[in-house]
Amino acid sequence: EYTDPHCDGKQAIVHLFEWKWSDIANECEQFLSQKGFCGVQISPANEHIIKTNPPAPWWERYQPISYKLDSRSGTEAELVDMIQRCRKVGLRIYVDVVLNHMAGLGQSGVGTAGSSFNSDNYDFPGVPFTREHFHKHCEINNYGDANQVRNCYLVALTDLDQGNEYVRNKIAEFLNRLIDLGAAGFRVDAAKHMWPQDIQAIEQKLKDLPEGGRPFFAHEVIDQGGEPITTGEYTSLGYVTEFRYCIKLGEGVHNFGNFDNAVDYGWGMTPSDHAFVFVDNHDNQRSHGGGGHIITHKTPRDYKMASAFMLANDYGFVRIMSSYEFGSNTEQGPPHNGDLSTKDVRINADGSCGDGWVCEHRWAPIANMVAFRNAVVGTNKGNYYNQNNQIAFSRGNKGFFAMARDGHMDVTLQTGLPPGQYCDLITDCATKITVDGSGMAHIVINNNEEPIVAFIVGGPT
Ligand code: QV4
Ligand code: CA
């Protein structure tokens, strides 16, 4: 339950981090629908604090002031328009929701929807929430203590008591409103910091989607082993983030031999049907949560390989990250104008993005592998080949994938596919592959920047 993304069987979503609603609507229509994406994870849509020092950091969206739908990405009317325009071209919206806490101690003023607030007085009249709705102040400093992780404050963020019936009702009202507006589900921020039974009680208060079925849930639980709180406590509530896979993908790209163990259940990794997977996320790409060596857009060649492998592999439900450029200042917000409003996403003539937006989801080995994943859903890996930093495998009799770390591969392999001529998805058919009557094909890679070949039954020819 809570694992159906409601997108006609499609298999990958993209996090358009900090994009404005109007740009997301355009992207649904102009790009995501053509490439077979299932939907979009959007930044928090509700009212949040406004910071001018530092100027409009991205993390102001993680300090809610109320559940009014006015944020730096746009107004409620713009949100609704976007949800509907995306829906029309077959894409669903998953809203990042911050339910664990409100704004941090020491702050007061007015939020993005004009509501006043005073965190030190636990006063959030825009909801309204008052002191009785929060846990007493204590700070989380020991992740070995599950009570503390759930009941104390994460970096001084005023911690809501989801055991309180009124709090549960206010949260459920907020989520039900988003369901009414056409959202298909949620990414739950800091789920690890809320009791699973409280989340369950809130989920039980939610409506079915208007077209039927339970909303989709992806719970953010950072479990890298060694702590009492595990992803397993949350799998009955939907998908759960699998941060160990970020580390495994990084290790794999550096030495393909490591891809043999990319999913290590001995490590406690989440079962595939509840694992929400990604190469990096908006936190660990800037070292804000989650350890390990994380591959990001800053090393494009490695990033393409990690993403392509993730999309080809038979593990989890995939989220693609789409970032904006940032330097050593990890607080820096999205590209913005002089008045701190977020800049439009510029799309260049060659399909890449400009004005500081990275758009990894438009990079060919990532965008075009979405069709691969959609085509091979439900099949297992087979015909596995992994030698000398060259990897290849089939997915049932539906698709075949190959990748070469040094950019070159020249080997004849069993593909498991019916005979015929296939188009390489990565190069949009510039390369063709012939599978003979016994399923063998000559696999050639000669591409340093994008050393990947992938083809599917029923693909372009
Ligand atoms: C600061 C000090 C505190 C001090 C406090 C009060 O650091 O020690 O007590 O001031 O004076 C911002 C600032 C942070 C500040 C805090 C409160 O960065 O310095 O505290 O605000 O004012 C994002 C950012 C945080 C940011 C937060 C709220 O990452 O830096 O804090 O938004 O704006 C763990 C969790 C996991 C979490 C991860 C980052 O288990 O759940 O840390 N990930 C999610 C989100 C993440 C978000 C939050 C949770 C909180 O993905 O983006 O944090 O909503 O691993
Ligand atoms: Ca909590």
XYZ file of C-alpha atoms and ligand atoms in Angstrom:
517
model
C 0.000 0.000 0.000
C 1.028 3.622 -0.564
C 3.519 2.451 -3.243
C 1.497 3.044 -6.410
C 2.769 6.233 -8.118
C -0.390 6.396 -10.268
C 1.382 7.040 -13.567
C 0.333 4.144 -15.818
C 3.235 1.892 -14.923
C 6.016 4.358 -15.619
C 9.072 3.897 -13.438
C 11.047 7.077 -12.719
C 10.371 10.486 -11.261
C 12.532 13.616 -11.291
C 13.116 16.050 -8.442
C 12.989 19.509 -10.002
C 14.645 21.026 -6.955
C 13.623 24.651 -6.355
C 11.961 25.052 -9.755
C 9.038 27.446 -10.015
C 5.638 25.907 -10.719
C 5.368 27.640 -14.091
C 8.697 26.163 -15.234
C 7.675 22.693 -14.046
C 4.486 22.904 -16.106
C 6.526 23.794 -19.191
C 8.972 20.971 -18.527
C 6.155 18.433 -18.224
C 4.788 19.511 -21.588
C 8.017 20.033 -23.492
C 10.315 17.301 -22.203
C 9.253 14.932 -19.434
C 6.204 13.591 -21.257
C 8.278 12.789 -24.367
C 10.834 10.858 -22.336
C 8.413 8.717 -20.349
C 8.902 10.190 -16.899
C 6.235 9.209 -14.371
C 6.175 12.477 -12.492
C 7.928 15.217 -10.569
C 8.908 15.655 -6.938
C 8.440 19.346 -6.217
C 9.955 21.497 -3.471
C 7.712 22.220 -0.456
C 4.611 24.044 -1.667
C 3.456 25.525 1.640
C 4.301 28.774 3.378
C 7.892 29.001 4.700
C 10.241 31.505 6.341
C 11.903 34.262 4.324
C 15.642 34.675 4.955
C 17.609 37.607 3.674
C 20.815 36.776 5.556
C 22.007 34.489 4.073
C 19.996 35.642 1.042
C 17.188 33.178 0.226
C 19.022 29.946 1.081
C 17.357 26.811 -0.335
C 16.724 25.508 3.175
C 14.191 28.201 4.047
C 11.648 25.899 2.384
C 12.224 23.391 5.213
C 10.979 25.821 7.885
C 7.181 25.902 7.521
C 5.034 28.758 8.804
C 1.631 27.420 7.748
C -0.011 25.057 5.266
C -1.106 27.889 2.978
C 0.041 27.091 -0.540
C 2.174 30.131 -1.279
C 5.900 29.536 -1.589
C 8.949 30.789 -3.412
C 7.967 28.510 -6.313
C 4.646 30.245 -6.800
C 1.096 30.856 -5.665
C -1.650 28.329 -5.083
C -3.194 29.230 -8.449
C 0.122 28.574 -10.172
C 0.503 25.286 -8.285
C -2.944 24.119 -9.394
C -2.308 25.162 -12.981
C 0.968 23.209 -12.969
C -0.550 20.059 -11.464
C -3.266 20.121 -14.126
C -0.984 20.864 -17.068
C 1.380 18.055 -16.030
C -1.536 15.697 -15.513
C -2.803 16.430 -19.013
C 0.423 15.127 -20.528
C 0.517 12.073 -18.248
C 2.745 13.313 -15.423
C 1.976 13.226 -11.718
C 3.152 15.530 -8.935
C 4.641 14.339 -5.619
C 4.862 17.101 -3.046
C 7.756 17.364 -0.591
C 5.958 17.817 2.746
C 7.570 18.981 5.990
C 5.433 17.536 8.783
C 7.971 16.992 11.556
C 8.413 20.597 12.557
C 7.713 24.260 11.955
C 10.304 27.110 11.821
C 13.433 27.095 13.989
C 13.778 28.646 17.412
C 15.028 32.216 17.441
C 12.969 33.246 14.429
C 9.899 35.380 14.013
C 8.290 37.585 11.399
C 6.185 36.885 8.362
C 6.157 33.937 5.972
C 5.756 33.693 2.203
C 1.939 33.726 2.454
C 1.920 36.714 4.800
C 1.259 34.831 8.045
C 2.980 36.110 11.139
C 4.825 33.713 13.446
C 7.025 33.582 16.515
C 8.908 30.313 16.999
C 10.130 31.048 20.518
C 6.477 31.474 21.572
C 5.383 28.451 19.485
C 2.935 30.751 17.803
C 1.921 29.870 14.244
C -1.490 31.577 13.789
C -1.598 30.678 10.072
C -2.422 27.057 11.007
C -3.005 27.710 13.949
C -0.492 25.840 16.123
C 0.342 26.876 19.678
C 2.680 25.639 22.405
C 0.572 22.596 23.328
C 1.093 21.149 19.836
C 4.860 20.875 20.181
C 7.286 18.684 22.057
C 9.154 20.358 24.895
C 12.484 21.678 23.736
C 15.468 19.334 23.774
C 18.045 19.006 20.987
C 18.907 15.829 19.110
C 22.530 15.013 19.802
C 22.473 11.223 20.023
C 21.155 9.257 17.037
C 21.567 6.108 19.120
C 18.478 7.116 21.098
C 15.309 6.632 19.040
C 13.142 8.530 21.547
C 15.373 11.541 21.280
C 15.467 11.396 17.453
C 11.646 11.449 17.360
C 10.791 13.729 20.273
C 13.640 16.250 20.383
C 14.456 19.051 17.943
C 16.416 18.620 14.708
C 18.738 21.685 14.576
C 16.357 23.709 16.769
C 13.363 23.232 14.451
C 10.206 23.437 16.608
C 9.159 19.803 16.841
C 5.468 19.028 16.351
C 3.825 16.320 18.445
C 2.185 14.035 15.877
C 0.770 12.004 18.768
C -1.634 14.911 19.342
C -4.981 14.398 17.604
C -5.334 18.069 16.613
C -1.858 18.030 15.028
C -2.705 14.853 13.127
C -5.897 16.454 11.862
C -4.177 19.650 10.705
C -1.533 17.639 8.848
C -4.150 15.347 7.289
C -6.186 18.391 6.226
C -3.093 19.786 4.470
C -2.360 16.510 2.658
C -6.018 15.995 1.742
C -6.099 19.454 0.208
C -3.134 18.530 -2.010
C -4.907 15.290 -2.955
C -8.001 17.308 -3.902
C -5.820 19.521 -6.087
C -4.563 16.482 -8.015
C -1.259 15.566 -6.351
C -0.536 11.816 -6.547
C 1.587 11.556 -3.437
C 4.250 12.849 -1.119
C 7.917 12.817 -0.168
C 7.855 13.023 3.627
C 10.685 15.136 4.989
C 12.418 13.881 8.139
C 10.136 10.833 8.494
C 12.856 9.296 10.660
C 12.087 12.010 13.206
C 8.430 10.985 13.497
C 7.014 7.807 15.047
C 5.888 5.278 12.415
C 2.587 4.778 14.243
C 1.915 8.534 14.109
C 2.595 8.594 10.376
C 0.297 5.612 10.008
C -2.475 7.391 11.908
C -2.106 10.404 9.606
C -2.099 8.237 6.461
C -5.315 6.590 7.646
C -6.989 10.000 7.713
C -6.229 10.559 4.032
C -8.671 10.284 1.172
C -8.241 8.057 -1.814
C -7.127 9.977 -4.897
C -10.088 11.364 -6.875
C -9.533 8.672 -9.521
C -9.171 5.972 -6.837
C -6.242 4.369 -5.001
C -4.099 5.403 -2.066
C -1.619 8.270 -2.392
C 2.046 7.402 -3.054
C 4.482 7.920 -0.178
C 8.296 8.140 -0.090
C 9.567 8.546 3.457
C 12.919 10.199 4.109
C 14.689 7.911 6.572
C 18.477 8.090 6.502
C 19.558 4.614 7.568
C 23.163 3.787 6.825
C 23.318 1.096 9.465
C 24.542 1.431 13.034
C 21.511 3.281 14.406
C 18.376 1.937 16.133
C 16.019 3.516 13.566
C 15.835 1.453 10.376
C 14.095 1.793 7.023
C 12.229 -1.445 7.853
C 10.100 0.385 10.414
C 8.617 2.479 7.598
C 8.107 0.016 4.719
C 4.458 -0.594 5.610
C 3.900 3.153 5.116
C 5.156 3.380 1.510
C 8.566 3.624 -0.128
C 11.565 4.523 2.053
C 14.725 6.349 0.927
C 17.684 3.978 0.550
C 20.793 6.093 1.175
C 23.132 3.071 1.217
C 22.512 2.760 -2.515
C 24.073 6.218 -3.062
C 27.265 4.851 -1.547
C 27.043 1.598 -3.485
C 26.567 3.446 -6.793
C 29.561 5.657 -6.034
C 31.745 2.653 -5.284
C 30.520 0.929 -8.433
C 31.395 3.792 -10.726
C 34.932 3.921 -9.374
C 35.443 0.196 -9.800
C 32.832 -1.705 -11.778
C 33.646 -4.856 -9.782
C 31.738 -3.249 -6.928
C 28.557 -3.218 -9.020
C 28.375 -6.977 -8.320
C 27.193 -6.099 -4.814
C 25.310 -2.897 -5.588
C 22.394 -4.283 -3.645
C 23.557 -5.927 -0.459
C 20.732 -7.274 1.647
C 23.362 -8.446 4.138
C 23.925 -4.726 4.646
C 20.283 -4.377 5.661
C 19.206 -2.703 2.432
C 15.498 -2.180 1.865
C 13.582 -4.745 -0.229
C 13.345 -3.583 -3.833
C 9.586 -3.034 -3.743
C 9.991 -0.413 -0.997
C 13.384 1.104 -1.826
C 13.265 4.699 -3.090
C 16.610 5.115 -4.875
C 18.742 7.935 -6.267
C 22.389 8.697 -7.057
C 22.354 11.809 -4.875
C 19.747 14.100 -3.334
C 19.501 17.797 -2.555
C 21.111 17.229 0.861
C 23.972 14.832 0.286
C 25.048 16.562 -2.932
C 26.020 19.479 -0.677
C 27.003 17.376 2.398
C 23.837 18.104 4.404
C 22.837 14.672 5.664
C 23.974 11.218 4.704
C 27.589 10.183 4.581
C 29.804 8.398 2.100
C 31.350 9.465 -1.149
C 28.467 10.820 -3.186
C 28.587 11.282 -6.971
C 26.999 14.494 -8.205
C 26.593 16.561 -11.366
C 29.977 18.110 -10.590
C 31.610 15.025 -12.146
C 29.341 14.618 -15.180
C 30.966 11.513 -16.675
C 30.751 9.551 -13.416
C 27.284 10.917 -12.771
C 26.029 9.690 -16.138
C 27.442 6.225 -15.488
C 25.980 5.985 -11.982
C 22.572 7.170 -13.185
C 22.533 4.902 -16.230
C 23.419 1.895 -14.081
C 20.730 2.804 -11.560
C 18.127 3.052 -14.324
C 19.249 -0.230 -15.899
C 19.455 -2.198 -12.650
C 16.529 -4.119 -11.152
C 16.361 -2.372 -7.800
C 13.958 0.142 -6.291
C 11.819 2.987 -7.577
C 13.995 5.668 -9.166
C 14.218 9.394 -8.480
C 16.440 11.473 -10.759
C 17.975 14.597 -9.220
C 17.851 17.880 -11.125
C 20.071 20.535 -9.576
C 21.237 24.097 -9.886
C 24.926 25.021 -9.836
C 26.539 25.899 -6.527
C 30.079 26.438 -5.294
C 31.607 26.081 -1.868
C 28.660 27.880 -0.263
C 26.281 24.999 0.428
C 23.573 27.403 1.638
C 23.250 29.193 -1.693
C 19.707 29.200 -2.976
C 18.543 28.687 -6.552
C 19.527 31.140 -9.303
C 17.737 34.343 -8.411
C 17.053 37.855 -9.522
C 18.076 41.013 -7.660
C 14.926 40.899 -5.531
C 15.737 37.280 -4.529
C 12.910 35.860 -6.624
C 13.812 32.586 -8.338
C 14.963 32.859 -11.940
C 13.187 31.142 -14.802
C 14.836 27.961 -16.053
C 16.396 28.860 -19.382
C 16.378 26.133 -22.021
C 19.112 26.525 -24.636
C 18.701 25.708 -28.331
C 20.624 22.425 -27.879
C 18.252 21.292 -25.131
C 20.609 21.957 -22.236
C 19.726 24.420 -19.476
C 21.251 27.793 -18.684
C 21.257 30.581 -16.119
C 22.688 28.294 -13.444
C 20.266 25.397 -13.824
C 22.047 22.067 -14.368
C 19.155 19.868 -15.582
C 20.876 16.493 -15.209
C 17.529 14.954 -16.154
C 18.061 16.282 -19.692
C 21.483 14.610 -20.117
C 21.025 11.905 -22.768
C 22.249 8.870 -20.781
C 19.822 9.807 -18.002
C 16.805 11.044 -19.968
C 16.946 8.228 -22.510
C 17.417 5.462 -19.934
C 13.996 6.275 -18.510
C 12.459 4.547 -21.562
C 14.719 1.561 -20.845
C 13.484 1.251 -17.280
C 9.867 1.591 -18.352
C 10.363 -1.150 -20.967
C 12.022 -3.705 -18.661
C 9.784 -3.332 -15.613
C 9.204 -6.619 -13.828
C 12.169 -8.466 -15.388
C 15.345 -9.650 -13.682
C 18.970 -9.180 -14.664
C 20.470 -11.938 -16.772
C 23.445 -12.659 -19.021
C 25.546 -10.735 -16.527
C 29.045 -9.805 -17.712
C 31.463 -7.773 -15.569
C 35.156 -7.794 -16.476
C 37.915 -5.191 -16.696
C 35.584 -2.340 -15.800
C 33.153 -3.311 -18.527
C 29.667 -4.296 -17.464
C 26.715 -5.632 -19.428
C 23.464 -7.405 -18.664
C 20.037 -8.104 -20.037
C 16.711 -7.429 -18.350
C 14.629 -10.480 -19.130
C 14.099 -10.602 -22.881
C 13.162 -6.907 -22.954
C 16.406 -4.910 -22.874
C 20.192 -4.999 -22.888
C 22.635 -2.581 -21.246
C 26.414 -2.168 -21.513
C 28.872 0.363 -20.093
C 32.668 0.725 -20.222
C 34.569 2.695 -17.617
C 37.464 3.645 -19.915
C 35.156 4.497 -22.820
C 35.910 1.444 -24.972
C 34.308 -1.949 -25.333
C 34.444 -4.460 -28.166
C 33.000 -7.821 -27.229
C 30.376 -10.238 -28.499
C 27.788 -11.101 -25.855
C 24.590 -13.036 -25.333
C 21.789 -10.449 -25.073
C 18.838 -12.720 -24.378
C 16.856 -10.665 -26.915
C 14.989 -11.781 -30.044
C 16.962 -11.393 -33.287
C 16.758 -8.089 -35.101
C 18.225 -4.655 -35.417
C 18.005 -2.359 -32.391
C 18.612 1.347 -31.849
C 20.999 2.518 -29.182
C 18.876 4.682 -26.889
C 21.760 6.795 -25.571
C 22.724 8.175 -28.988
C 19.138 8.455 -30.196
C 19.719 5.759 -32.798
C 23.021 7.057 -34.191
C 24.360 3.577 -33.336
C 22.543 0.350 -34.213
C 23.034 -3.097 -32.751
C 22.295 -6.383 -34.512
C 21.162 -9.360 -32.470
C 21.591 -12.642 -34.377
C 19.399 -15.731 -34.378
C 21.058 -17.111 -31.270
C 20.752 -13.867 -29.288
C 24.388 -12.799 -29.690
C 25.397 -9.228 -30.501
C 28.665 -7.415 -31.120
C 28.746 -4.656 -28.484
C 30.969 -1.737 -29.336
C 31.506 1.370 -27.219
C 33.736 4.191 -28.399
C 32.574 7.224 -26.511
C 34.574 8.732 -23.736
C 32.000 11.133 -22.308
C 28.970 8.820 -22.473
C 30.379 5.268 -22.564
C 27.027 3.501 -22.510
C 24.883 1.469 -24.908
C 21.311 0.413 -24.198
C 18.524 -1.024 -26.338
C 15.033 -2.396 -25.830
C 12.454 -4.501 -27.532
C 9.752 -2.221 -28.887
C 12.058 0.790 -28.916
C 12.794 3.121 -31.828
C 14.166 1.357 -34.906
C 21.297 26.494 13.473
C 22.371 25.640 14.162
C 21.773 24.863 15.312
C 21.141 25.881 16.245
C 20.086 26.689 15.482
C 19.363 27.725 16.340
O 22.943 24.712 13.219
O 22.746 24.096 15.966
O 20.556 25.164 17.288
O 20.682 27.343 14.361
O 20.066 28.881 16.446
C 18.894 25.459 8.913
C 20.332 25.837 9.118
C 20.824 25.417 10.491
C 19.930 26.065 11.551
C 18.514 25.604 11.297
C 17.516 26.196 12.273
O 21.135 25.202 8.111
O 22.173 25.833 10.646
O 20.362 25.628 12.844
O 18.123 25.989 9.944
O 17.351 27.561 12.052
C 17.463 21.551 5.688
C 18.944 21.858 5.847
C 19.273 22.337 7.233
C 18.361 23.502 7.598
C 16.935 22.970 7.558
C 15.886 23.970 7.976
O 19.696 20.686 5.552
O 20.637 22.757 7.273
O 18.707 24.013 8.869
O 16.654 22.581 6.205
O 15.949 25.097 7.208
C 19.388 14.588 9.200
C 17.906 14.256 9.208
C 17.270 14.414 7.841
C 17.614 15.767 7.214
C 19.133 15.913 7.193
C 19.573 17.235 6.634
O 17.693 12.938 9.686
O 15.878 14.306 7.988
O 19.651 15.799 8.516
N 17.007 15.910 5.895
C 15.739 16.636 5.697
C 15.760 17.503 4.462
C 16.684 18.672 4.688
C 16.112 19.558 5.772
C 15.459 18.816 6.855
C 15.332 17.454 6.845
C 14.770 19.601 7.885
O 16.062 16.743 3.331
O 16.879 19.403 3.497
O 17.175 20.355 6.349
O 13.499 19.932 7.347
O 20.127 13.554 8.594
Ca 9.913 14.869 15.745
